[in-house]
Amino acid sequence: MVESSTLAKNQAKRRRRVMSAAMSLAADGGFENVQMRDVAAEADVALGTLYRYFPSKEYLLVSVLLELVDGLRVSLEQAPAVGDSPRDRVVDILRRAVSFHPDRDAFGALIRALASANPDIADLVREINHKMTTVIVGAMYADETEPTARDLQVARVLQLTWLSAVFGWINGVEDQSKVIEDLETAASLLMDPPPRSRSAAVSKAPRAKQSGAKTSGVRS
């Protein structure tokens, strides 16, 4: 039992070294700079051992992103989302998710791996999507209120919007402030009460009482 526990701890430490090495290489040159042979050398593990843990570069980087999402969930237990309304709390979550990692090249490598077509990462991508959606739904209510089907749909759309907006940022299409602004706009459009249309307001307005005789419409 003790040997099994020690082995598990050693494997966890080795896995952590590998992830740290991958992020160090990503920070130095982005997605292209992360090569499995270099990761193995940086982490001081055999290349074969590395591939047993992570079958591809994309799998490795998406695994790092999954850990960041889990870290966000833990941080929310210690510092819950801030805001007086569901929309405000969700925006706070999205702001934090934009700043998962302080280095844009490193964060960009994770997002590029997430957006890759590598079938190895399908299960990890589904897990990240599910956990991000769960985090967003959790921010909607300060209590244990059961989310509605629409809440889940809104969270899903916001999660996909977050991914799209961040992808634009890491590719230099938008700066980070514009990404946050777009996410705030998306949250408002999906979660704020819809404004009353002018036609609806007119139709609900009381009709003026008619007085006097009807005019014939013929000029005198």
mmCIF file of N, CA and C in Angstrom, residues 76-204:
data_model
loop_
_atom_site.group_PDB
_atom_site.id
_atom_site.type_symbol
_atom_site.label_atom_id
_atom_site.label_comp_id
_atom_site.label_asym_id
_atom_site.label_seq_id
_atom_site.Cartn_x
_atom_site.Cartn_y
_atom_site.Cartn_z
ATOM 1 N N LEU A 76 -12.946 29.847 -7.215
ATOM 2 C CA LEU A 76 -14.283 30.393 -7.002
ATOM 3 C C LEU A 76 -14.869 29.946 -5.666
ATOM 4 N N GLU A 77 -14.405 28.837 -5.157
ATOM 5 C CA GLU A 77 -14.839 28.415 -3.828
ATOM 6 C C GLU A 77 -14.255 29.331 -2.760
ATOM 7 N N GLN A 78 -13.061 29.859 -3.020
ATOM 8 C CA GLN A 78 -12.411 30.746 -2.062
ATOM 9 C C GLN A 78 -12.794 32.206 -2.291
ATOM 10 N N ALA A 79 -12.998 32.579 -3.546
ATOM 11 C CA ALA A 79 -13.373 33.955 -3.902
ATOM 12 C C ALA A 79 -14.497 33.885 -4.929
ATOM 13 N N PRO A 80 -15.755 33.759 -4.477
ATOM 14 C CA PRO A 80 -16.889 33.605 -5.396
ATOM 15 C C PRO A 80 -17.011 34.764 -6.372
ATOM 16 N N ALA A 81 -17.720 34.505 -7.446
ATOM 17 C CA ALA A 81 -17.949 35.536 -8.459
ATOM 18 C C ALA A 81 -18.611 36.760 -7.831
ATOM 19 N N VAL A 82 -18.182 37.935 -8.283
ATOM 20 C CA VAL A 82 -18.652 39.198 -7.728
ATOM 21 C C VAL A 82 -19.725 39.795 -8.633
ATOM 22 N N GLY A 83 -20.787 40.330 -8.012
ATOM 23 C CA GLY A 83 -21.839 40.982 -8.792
ATOM 24 C C GLY A 83 -23.185 40.875 -8.114
ATOM 25 N N ASP A 84 -24.032 41.885 -8.361
ATOM 26 C CA ASP A 84 -25.360 41.896 -7.744
ATOM 27 C C ASP A 84 -26.395 41.145 -8.565
ATOM 28 N N SER A 85 -26.070 40.847 -9.810
ATOM 29 C CA SER A 85 -27.022 40.164 -10.684
ATOM 30 C C SER A 85 -26.348 38.951 -11.311
ATOM 31 N N PRO A 86 -27.138 37.993 -11.817
ATOM 32 C CA PRO A 86 -26.535 36.849 -12.515
ATOM 33 C C PRO A 86 -25.617 37.281 -13.646
ATOM 34 N N ARG A 87 -26.041 38.294 -14.385
ATOM 35 C CA ARG A 87 -25.231 38.773 -15.509
ATOM 36 C C ARG A 87 -23.889 39.289 -15.024
ATOM 37 N N ASP A 88 -23.879 40.085 -13.948
ATOM 38 C CA ASP A 88 -22.624 40.643 -13.433
ATOM 39 C C ASP A 88 -21.688 39.549 -12.945
ATOM 40 N N ARG A 89 -22.244 38.533 -12.283
ATOM 41 C CA ARG A 89 -21.398 37.454 -11.776
ATOM 42 C C ARG A 89 -20.818 36.624 -12.916
ATOM 43 N N VAL A 90 -21.607 36.405 -13.946
ATOM 44 C CA VAL A 90 -21.113 35.655 -15.107
ATOM 45 C C VAL A 90 -20.006 36.433 -15.807
ATOM 46 N N VAL A 91 -20.171 37.737 -15.948
ATOM 47 C CA VAL A 91 -19.133 38.567 -16.575
ATOM 48 C C VAL A 91 -17.835 38.484 -15.768
ATOM 49 N N ASP A 92 -17.959 38.477 -14.440
ATOM 50 C CA ASP A 92 -16.762 38.348 -13.598
ATOM 51 C C ASP A 92 -16.037 37.026 -13.879
ATOM 52 N N ILE A 93 -16.794 35.947 -14.054
ATOM 53 C CA ILE A 93 -16.211 34.640 -14.384
ATOM 54 C C ILE A 93 -15.485 34.705 -15.726
ATOM 55 N N LEU A 94 -16.132 35.302 -16.720
ATOM 56 C CA LEU A 94 -15.556 35.371 -18.056
ATOM 57 C C LEU A 94 -14.280 36.207 -18.065
ATOM 58 N N ARG A 95 -14.262 37.275 -17.271
ATOM 59 C CA ARG A 95 -13.041 38.093 -17.157
ATOM 60 C C ARG A 95 -11.892 37.244 -16.609
ATOM 61 N N ARG A 96 -12.180 36.473 -15.591
ATOM 62 C CA ARG A 96 -11.130 35.628 -14.999
ATOM 63 C C ARG A 96 -10.649 34.588 -16.012
ATOM 64 N N ALA A 97 -11.564 34.056 -16.788
ATOM 65 C CA ALA A 97 -11.215 33.012 -17.753
ATOM 66 C C ALA A 97 -10.362 33.560 -18.896
ATOM 67 N N VAL A 98 -10.478 34.842 -19.176
ATOM 68 C CA VAL A 98 -9.632 35.450 -20.210
ATOM 69 C C VAL A 98 -8.190 35.543 -19.720
ATOM 70 N N SER A 99 -8.018 35.618 -18.408
ATOM 71 C CA SER A 99 -6.689 35.790 -17.816
ATOM 72 C C SER A 99 -6.196 34.508 -17.158
ATOM 73 N N PHE A 100 -6.510 33.356 -17.751
ATOM 74 C CA PHE A 100 -6.065 32.071 -17.208
ATOM 75 C C PHE A 100 -4.551 32.050 -16.989
ATOM 76 N N HIS A 101 -3.815 32.591 -17.960
ATOM 77 C CA HIS A 101 -2.343 32.574 -17.875
ATOM 78 C C HIS A 101 -1.825 33.946 -18.265
ATOM 79 N N PRO A 102 -0.869 34.491 -17.511
ATOM 80 C CA PRO A 102 -0.405 35.865 -17.784
ATOM 81 C C PRO A 102 0.360 36.026 -19.090
ATOM 82 N N ASP A 103 0.901 34.931 -19.640
ATOM 83 C CA ASP A 103 1.680 35.026 -20.863
ATOM 84 C C ASP A 103 0.801 34.679 -22.070
ATOM 85 N N ARG A 104 0.682 35.611 -23.012
ATOM 86 C CA ARG A 104 -0.221 35.385 -24.146
ATOM 87 C C ARG A 104 0.252 34.256 -25.044
ATOM 88 N N ASP A 105 1.563 34.126 -25.239
ATOM 89 C CA ASP A 105 2.071 33.039 -26.075
ATOM 90 C C ASP A 105 1.745 31.677 -25.462
ATOM 91 N N ALA A 106 1.947 31.562 -24.150
ATOM 92 C CA ALA A 106 1.668 30.297 -23.473
ATOM 93 C C ALA A 106 0.178 29.981 -23.496
ATOM 94 N N PHE A 107 -0.634 30.984 -23.177
ATOM 95 C CA PHE A 107 -2.082 30.785 -23.202
ATOM 96 C C PHE A 107 -2.548 30.475 -24.616
ATOM 97 N N GLY A 108 -1.941 31.154 -25.581
ATOM 98 C CA GLY A 108 -2.291 30.924 -26.976
ATOM 99 C C GLY A 108 -2.014 29.501 -27.415
ATOM 100 N N ALA A 109 -0.923 28.935 -26.918
ATOM 101 C CA ALA A 109 -0.600 27.547 -27.255
ATOM 102 C C ALA A 109 -1.694 26.604 -26.762
ATOM 103 N N LEU A 110 -2.221 26.880 -25.580
ATOM 104 C CA LEU A 110 -3.292 26.042 -25.027
ATOM 105 C C LEU A 110 -4.557 26.140 -25.868
ATOM 106 N N ILE A 111 -4.907 27.352 -26.265
ATOM 107 C CA ILE A 111 -6.133 27.545 -27.044
ATOM 108 C C ILE A 111 -5.981 26.963 -28.446
ATOM 109 N N ARG A 112 -4.814 27.102 -29.037
ATOM 110 C CA ARG A 112 -4.595 26.507 -30.363
ATOM 111 C C ARG A 112 -4.679 24.991 -30.305
ATOM 112 N N ALA A 113 -4.177 24.412 -29.233
ATOM 113 C CA ALA A 113 -4.293 22.960 -29.067
ATOM 114 C C ALA A 113 -5.749 22.560 -28.903
ATOM 115 N N LEU A 114 -6.500 23.358 -28.145
ATOM 116 C CA LEU A 114 -7.918 23.071 -27.929
ATOM 117 C C LEU A 114 -8.701 23.108 -29.232
ATOM 118 N N ALA A 115 -8.301 24.022 -30.131
ATOM 119 C CA ALA A 115 -9.017 24.194 -31.392
ATOM 120 C C ALA A 115 -8.518 23.258 -32.488
ATOM 121 N N SER A 116 -7.551 22.412 -32.189
ATOM 122 C CA SER A 116 -7.012 21.517 -33.205
ATOM 123 C C SER A 116 -8.003 20.395 -33.526
ATOM 124 N N ALA A 117 -7.740 19.723 -34.621
ATOM 125 C CA ALA A 117 -8.631 18.635 -35.052
ATOM 126 C C ALA A 117 -8.119 17.267 -34.609
ATOM 127 N N ASN A 118 -7.212 17.248 -33.637
ATOM 128 C CA ASN A 118 -6.636 15.990 -33.173
ATOM 129 C C ASN A 118 -7.698 15.168 -32.434
ATOM 130 N N PRO A 119 -8.025 13.980 -32.923
ATOM 131 C CA PRO A 119 -9.067 13.179 -32.262
ATOM 132 C C PRO A 119 -8.669 12.699 -30.875
ATOM 133 N N ASP A 120 -7.373 12.732 -30.555
ATOM 134 C CA ASP A 120 -6.918 12.298 -29.225
ATOM 135 C C ASP A 120 -7.531 13.133 -28.109
ATOM 136 N N ILE A 121 -7.856 14.391 -28.418
ATOM 137 C CA ILE A 121 -8.255 15.314 -27.352
ATOM 138 C C ILE A 121 -9.760 15.455 -27.215
ATOM 139 N N ALA A 122 -10.541 14.701 -27.983
ATOM 140 C CA ALA A 122 -11.997 14.885 -27.987
ATOM 141 C C ALA A 122 -12.599 14.808 -26.591
ATOM 142 N N ASP A 123 -12.203 13.805 -25.816
ATOM 143 C CA ASP A 123 -12.761 13.655 -24.466
ATOM 144 C C ASP A 123 -12.352 14.806 -23.560
ATOM 145 N N LEU A 124 -11.095 15.264 -23.700
ATOM 146 C CA LEU A 124 -10.644 16.388 -22.891
ATOM 147 C C LEU A 124 -11.402 17.663 -23.242
ATOM 148 N N VAL A 125 -11.641 17.883 -24.526
ATOM 149 C CA VAL A 125 -12.384 19.071 -24.965
ATOM 150 C C VAL A 125 -13.803 19.046 -24.403
ATOM 151 N N ARG A 126 -14.445 17.881 -24.465
ATOM 152 C CA ARG A 126 -15.785 17.768 -23.905
ATOM 153 C C ARG A 126 -15.778 18.053 -22.404
ATOM 154 N N GLU A 127 -14.746 17.585 -21.716
ATOM 155 C CA GLU A 127 -14.664 17.817 -20.272
ATOM 156 C C GLU A 127 -14.467 19.295 -19.961
ATOM 157 N N ILE A 128 -13.623 19.966 -20.736
ATOM 158 C CA ILE A 128 -13.415 21.406 -20.540
ATOM 159 C C ILE A 128 -14.705 22.169 -20.809
ATOM 160 N N ASN A 129 -15.378 21.841 -21.910
ATOM 161 C CA ASN A 129 -16.637 22.513 -22.230
ATOM 162 C C ASN A 129 -17.649 22.328 -21.112
ATOM 163 N N HIS A 130 -17.755 21.102 -20.608
ATOM 164 C CA HIS A 130 -18.714 20.815 -19.534
ATOM 165 C C HIS A 130 -18.371 21.585 -18.260
ATOM 166 N N LYS A 131 -17.093 21.604 -17.895
ATOM 167 C CA LYS A 131 -16.696 22.272 -16.658
ATOM 168 C C LYS A 131 -16.845 23.783 -16.762
ATOM 169 N N MET A 132 -16.509 24.354 -17.925
ATOM 170 C CA MET A 132 -16.697 25.792 -18.101
ATOM 171 C C MET A 132 -18.175 26.163 -18.048
ATOM 172 N N THR A 133 -19.011 25.348 -18.685
ATOM 173 C CA THR A 133 -20.449 25.594 -18.657
ATOM 174 C C THR A 133 -20.969 25.505 -17.224
ATOM 175 N N THR A 134 -20.489 24.521 -16.469
ATOM 176 C CA THR A 134 -20.905 24.354 -15.077
ATOM 177 C C THR A 134 -20.492 25.555 -14.239
ATOM 178 N N VAL A 135 -19.292 26.071 -14.467
ATOM 179 C CA VAL A 135 -18.816 27.242 -13.734
ATOM 180 C C VAL A 135 -19.698 28.451 -14.021
ATOM 181 N N ILE A 136 -20.050 28.644 -15.285
ATOM 182 C CA ILE A 136 -20.889 29.793 -15.661
ATOM 183 C C ILE A 136 -22.276 29.666 -15.053
ATOM 184 N N VAL A 137 -22.857 28.482 -15.120
ATOM 185 C CA VAL A 137 -24.177 28.270 -14.517
ATOM 186 C C VAL A 137 -24.118 28.521 -13.014
ATOM 187 N N GLY A 138 -23.038 28.051 -12.380
ATOM 188 C CA GLY A 138 -22.904 28.241 -10.940
ATOM 189 C C GLY A 138 -22.845 29.704 -10.543
ATOM 190 N N ALA A 139 -22.359 30.558 -11.436
ATOM 191 C CA ALA A 139 -22.279 31.987 -11.130
ATOM 192 C C ALA A 139 -23.622 32.689 -11.271
ATOM 193 N N MET A 140 -24.557 32.053 -11.950
ATOM 194 C CA MET A 140 -25.855 32.695 -12.166
ATOM 195 C C MET A 140 -26.649 32.836 -10.875
ATOM 196 N N TYR A 141 -26.483 31.877 -9.973
ATOM 197 C CA TYR A 141 -27.264 31.866 -8.745
ATOM 198 C C TYR A 141 -26.334 31.827 -7.540
ATOM 199 N N ALA A 142 -26.671 32.644 -6.540
ATOM 200 C CA ALA A 142 -25.884 32.669 -5.315
ATOM 201 C C ALA A 142 -26.291 31.543 -4.365
ATOM 202 N N ASP A 143 -27.413 30.905 -4.654
ATOM 203 C CA ASP A 143 -27.884 29.822 -3.797
ATOM 204 C C ASP A 143 -27.874 28.509 -4.584
ATOM 205 N N GLU A 144 -28.643 27.546 -4.122
ATOM 206 C CA GLU A 144 -28.668 26.227 -4.754
ATOM 207 C C GLU A 144 -29.800 26.092 -5.769
ATOM 208 N N THR A 145 -30.224 27.205 -6.362
ATOM 209 C CA THR A 145 -31.308 27.177 -7.336
ATOM 210 C C THR A 145 -30.956 26.256 -8.507
ATOM 211 N N GLU A 146 -31.910 25.422 -8.876
ATOM 212 C CA GLU A 146 -31.690 24.501 -9.993
ATOM 213 C C GLU A 146 -31.733 25.274 -11.309
ATOM 214 N N PRO A 147 -30.720 25.172 -12.144
ATOM 215 C CA PRO A 147 -30.736 25.914 -13.414
ATOM 216 C C PRO A 147 -31.810 25.381 -14.352
ATOM 217 N N THR A 148 -32.353 26.275 -15.137
ATOM 218 C CA THR A 148 -33.349 25.888 -16.131
ATOM 219 C C THR A 148 -32.631 25.419 -17.397
ATOM 220 N N ALA A 149 -33.413 24.861 -18.304
ATOM 221 C CA ALA A 149 -32.842 24.436 -19.586
ATOM 222 C C ALA A 149 -32.260 25.644 -20.323
ATOM 223 N N ARG A 150 -32.930 26.790 -20.212
ATOM 224 C CA ARG A 150 -32.415 27.989 -20.879
ATOM 225 C C ARG A 150 -31.106 28.453 -20.232
ATOM 226 N N ASP A 151 -30.995 28.351 -18.910
ATOM 227 C CA ASP A 151 -29.749 28.710 -18.241
ATOM 228 C C ASP A 151 -28.578 27.909 -18.816
ATOM 229 N N LEU A 152 -28.800 26.622 -19.005
ATOM 230 C CA LEU A 152 -27.751 25.750 -19.538
ATOM 231 C C LEU A 152 -27.402 26.131 -20.971
ATOM 232 N N GLN A 153 -28.421 26.509 -21.751
ATOM 233 C CA GLN A 153 -28.176 26.925 -23.127
ATOM 234 C C GLN A 153 -27.377 28.228 -23.167
ATOM 235 N N VAL A 154 -27.763 29.176 -22.313
ATOM 236 C CA VAL A 154 -27.057 30.462 -22.247
ATOM 237 C C VAL A 154 -25.597 30.240 -21.849
ATOM 238 N N ALA A 155 -25.373 29.410 -20.833
ATOM 239 C CA ALA A 155 -24.010 29.133 -20.381
ATOM 240 C C ALA A 155 -23.192 28.489 -21.491
ATOM 241 N N ARG A 156 -23.813 27.584 -22.224
ATOM 242 C CA ARG A 156 -23.118 26.906 -23.326
ATOM 243 C C ARG A 156 -22.714 27.912 -24.412
ATOM 244 N N VAL A 157 -23.623 28.794 -24.768
ATOM 245 C CA VAL A 157 -23.330 29.794 -25.796
ATOM 246 C C VAL A 157 -22.238 30.750 -25.315
ATOM 247 N N LEU A 158 -22.296 31.159 -24.054
ATOM 248 C CA LEU A 158 -21.271 32.058 -23.516
ATOM 249 C C LEU A 158 -19.906 31.374 -23.466
ATOM 250 N N GLN A 159 -19.895 30.093 -23.152
ATOM 251 C CA GLN A 159 -18.632 29.351 -23.135
ATOM 252 C C GLN A 159 -18.019 29.312 -24.536
ATOM 253 N N LEU A 160 -18.847 29.090 -25.550
ATOM 254 C CA LEU A 160 -18.354 29.065 -26.925
ATOM 255 C C LEU A 160 -17.927 30.464 -27.374
ATOM 256 N N THR A 161 -18.646 31.486 -26.919
ATOM 257 C CA THR A 161 -18.279 32.864 -27.232
ATOM 258 C C THR A 161 -16.937 33.210 -26.605
ATOM 259 N N TRP A 162 -16.732 32.767 -25.370
ATOM 260 C CA TRP A 162 -15.444 32.968 -24.692
ATOM 261 C C TRP A 162 -14.305 32.358 -25.512
ATOM 262 N N LEU A 163 -14.489 31.142 -25.973
ATOM 263 C CA LEU A 163 -13.443 30.471 -26.740
ATOM 264 C C LEU A 163 -13.140 31.229 -28.030
ATOM 265 N N SER A 164 -14.193 31.652 -28.729
ATOM 266 C CA SER A 164 -14.014 32.380 -29.983
ATOM 267 C C SER A 164 -13.309 33.715 -29.753
ATOM 268 N N ALA A 165 -13.729 34.430 -28.703
ATOM 269 C CA ALA A 165 -13.136 35.740 -28.417
ATOM 270 C C ALA A 165 -11.671 35.615 -28.019
ATOM 271 N N VAL A 166 -11.357 34.623 -27.200
ATOM 272 C CA VAL A 166 -9.976 34.419 -26.778
ATOM 273 C C VAL A 166 -9.101 34.023 -27.968
ATOM 274 N N PHE A 167 -9.655 33.227 -28.866
ATOM 275 C CA PHE A 167 -8.909 32.824 -30.057
ATOM 276 C C PHE A 167 -8.549 34.056 -30.888
ATOM 277 N N GLY A 168 -9.467 35.017 -30.985
ATOM 278 C CA GLY A 168 -9.169 36.259 -31.698
ATOM 279 C C GLY A 168 -8.075 37.065 -31.014
ATOM 280 N N TRP A 169 -8.088 37.056 -29.687
ATOM 281 C CA TRP A 169 -7.073 37.802 -28.935
ATOM 282 C C TRP A 169 -5.684 37.208 -29.133
ATOM 283 N N ILE A 170 -5.561 35.891 -28.999
ATOM 284 C CA ILE A 170 -4.230 35.281 -29.098
ATOM 285 C C ILE A 170 -3.664 35.371 -30.508
ATOM 286 N N ASN A 171 -4.541 35.554 -31.507
ATOM 287 C CA ASN A 171 -4.082 35.692 -32.889
ATOM 288 C C ASN A 171 -3.878 37.151 -33.283
ATOM 289 N N GLY A 172 -4.026 38.053 -32.319
ATOM 290 C CA GLY A 172 -3.753 39.459 -32.573
ATOM 291 C C GLY A 172 -4.872 40.203 -33.279
ATOM 292 N N VAL A 173 -6.052 39.585 -33.383
ATOM 293 C CA VAL A 173 -7.176 40.255 -34.048
ATOM 294 C C VAL A 173 -7.737 41.359 -33.157
ATOM 295 N N GLU A 174 -7.843 41.086 -31.859
ATOM 296 C CA GLU A 174 -8.357 42.059 -30.902
ATOM 297 C C GLU A 174 -7.422 42.106 -29.696
ATOM 298 N N ASP A 175 -7.476 43.228 -28.965
ATOM 299 C CA ASP A 175 -6.723 43.254 -27.714
ATOM 300 C C ASP A 175 -7.600 42.711 -26.593
ATOM 301 N N GLN A 176 -7.001 42.508 -25.439
ATOM 302 C CA GLN A 176 -7.715 41.846 -24.345
ATOM 303 C C GLN A 176 -8.920 42.657 -23.868
ATOM 304 N N SER A 177 -8.792 43.976 -23.847
ATOM 305 C CA SER A 177 -9.903 44.808 -23.386
ATOM 306 C C SER A 177 -11.114 44.668 -24.312
ATOM 307 N N LYS A 178 -10.868 44.533 -25.626
ATOM 308 C CA LYS A 178 -11.975 44.361 -26.567
ATOM 309 C C LYS A 178 -12.628 42.992 -26.384
ATOM 310 N N VAL A 179 -11.822 41.991 -26.074
ATOM 311 C CA VAL A 179 -12.365 40.658 -25.817
ATOM 312 C C VAL A 179 -13.312 40.700 -24.629
ATOM 313 N N ILE A 180 -12.888 41.355 -23.554
ATOM 314 C CA ILE A 180 -13.733 41.459 -22.360
ATOM 315 C C ILE A 180 -14.999 42.251 -22.668
ATOM 316 N N GLU A 181 -14.859 43.314 -23.450
ATOM 317 C CA GLU A 181 -16.032 44.113 -23.842
ATOM 318 C C GLU A 181 -17.025 43.263 -24.629
ATOM 319 N N ASP A 182 -16.526 42.450 -25.560
ATOM 320 C CA ASP A 182 -17.410 41.591 -26.357
ATOM 321 C C ASP A 182 -18.112 40.555 -25.481
ATOM 322 N N LEU A 183 -17.408 40.016 -24.500
ATOM 323 C CA LEU A 183 -18.016 39.034 -23.606
ATOM 324 C C LEU A 183 -19.091 39.687 -22.730
ATOM 325 N N GLU A 184 -18.839 40.912 -22.299
ATOM 326 C CA GLU A 184 -19.850 41.641 -21.530
ATOM 327 C C GLU A 184 -21.098 41.881 -22.379
ATOM 328 N N THR A 185 -20.884 42.246 -23.643
ATOM 329 C CA THR A 185 -22.010 42.475 -24.548
ATOM 330 C C THR A 185 -22.810 41.197 -24.757
ATOM 331 N N ALA A 186 -22.118 40.093 -24.969
ATOM 332 C CA ALA A 186 -22.792 38.812 -25.169
ATOM 333 C C ALA A 186 -23.620 38.433 -23.948
ATOM 334 N N ALA A 187 -23.036 38.623 -22.760
ATOM 335 C CA ALA A 187 -23.766 38.301 -21.527
ATOM 336 C C ALA A 187 -25.005 39.177 -21.384
ATOM 337 N N SER A 188 -24.886 40.451 -21.736
ATOM 338 C CA SER A 188 -26.033 41.361 -21.646
ATOM 339 C C SER A 188 -27.139 40.953 -22.612
ATOM 340 N N LEU A 189 -26.756 40.635 -23.844
ATOM 341 C CA LEU A 189 -27.758 40.263 -24.844
ATOM 342 C C LEU A 189 -28.497 38.973 -24.459
ATOM 343 N N LEU A 190 -27.786 38.066 -23.829
ATOM 344 C CA LEU A 190 -28.387 36.782 -23.482
ATOM 345 C C LEU A 190 -29.106 36.783 -22.137
ATOM 346 N N MET A 191 -28.687 37.668 -21.221
ATOM 347 C CA MET A 191 -29.188 37.560 -19.856
ATOM 348 C C MET A 191 -30.004 38.747 -19.376
ATOM 349 N N ASP A 192 -29.790 39.930 -19.943
ATOM 350 C CA ASP A 192 -30.585 41.077 -19.504
ATOM 351 C C ASP A 192 -32.001 40.979 -20.049
ATOM 352 N N PRO A 193 -32.988 41.521 -19.326
ATOM 353 C CA PRO A 193 -34.364 41.506 -19.841
ATOM 354 C C PRO A 193 -34.432 42.239 -21.165
ATOM 355 N N PRO A 194 -35.152 41.697 -22.146
ATOM 356 C CA PRO A 194 -35.243 42.368 -23.447
ATOM 357 C C PRO A 194 -35.990 43.684 -23.330
ATOM 358 N N PRO A 195 -35.528 44.714 -24.035
ATOM 359 C CA PRO A 195 -36.236 46.001 -23.979
ATOM 360 C C PRO A 195 -37.585 45.895 -24.674
ATOM 361 N N ARG A 196 -38.563 46.638 -24.172
ATOM 362 C CA ARG A 196 -39.876 46.640 -24.810
ATOM 363 C C ARG A 196 -39.798 47.347 -26.152
ATOM 364 N N SER A 197 -40.385 46.728 -27.151
ATOM 365 C CA SER A 197 -40.383 47.359 -28.463
ATOM 366 C C SER A 197 -41.370 48.513 -28.479
ATOM 367 N N ARG A 198 -41.175 49.465 -29.395
ATOM 368 C CA ARG A 198 -42.054 50.628 -29.478
ATOM 369 C C ARG A 198 -43.472 50.202 -29.842
ATOM 370 N N SER A 199 -43.579 49.216 -30.747
ATOM 371 C CA SER A 199 -44.906 48.771 -31.160
ATOM 372 C C SER A 199 -45.657 48.136 -30.008
ATOM 373 N N ALA A 200 -44.902 47.382 -29.146
ATOM 374 C CA ALA A 200 -45.552 46.758 -28.005
ATOM 375 C C ALA A 200 -46.025 47.808 -27.023
ATOM 376 N N ALA A 201 -45.212 48.857 -26.836
ATOM 377 C CA ALA A 201 -45.586 49.911 -25.907
ATOM 378 C C ALA A 201 -46.823 50.652 -26.398
ATOM 379 N N VAL A 202 -46.871 50.882 -27.714
ATOM 380 C CA VAL A 202 -48.027 51.582 -28.276
ATOM 381 C C VAL A 202 -49.295 50.739 -28.148
ATOM 382 N N SER A 203 -49.155 49.434 -28.411
ATOM 383 C CA SER A 203 -50.333 48.563 -28.362
ATOM 384 C C SER A 203 -50.901 48.447 -26.968
ATOM 385 N N LYS A 204 -50.032 48.619 -25.925
ATOM 386 C CA LYS A 204 -50.501 48.501 -24.555
ATOM 387 C C LYS A 204 -50.965 49.827 -23.977
#
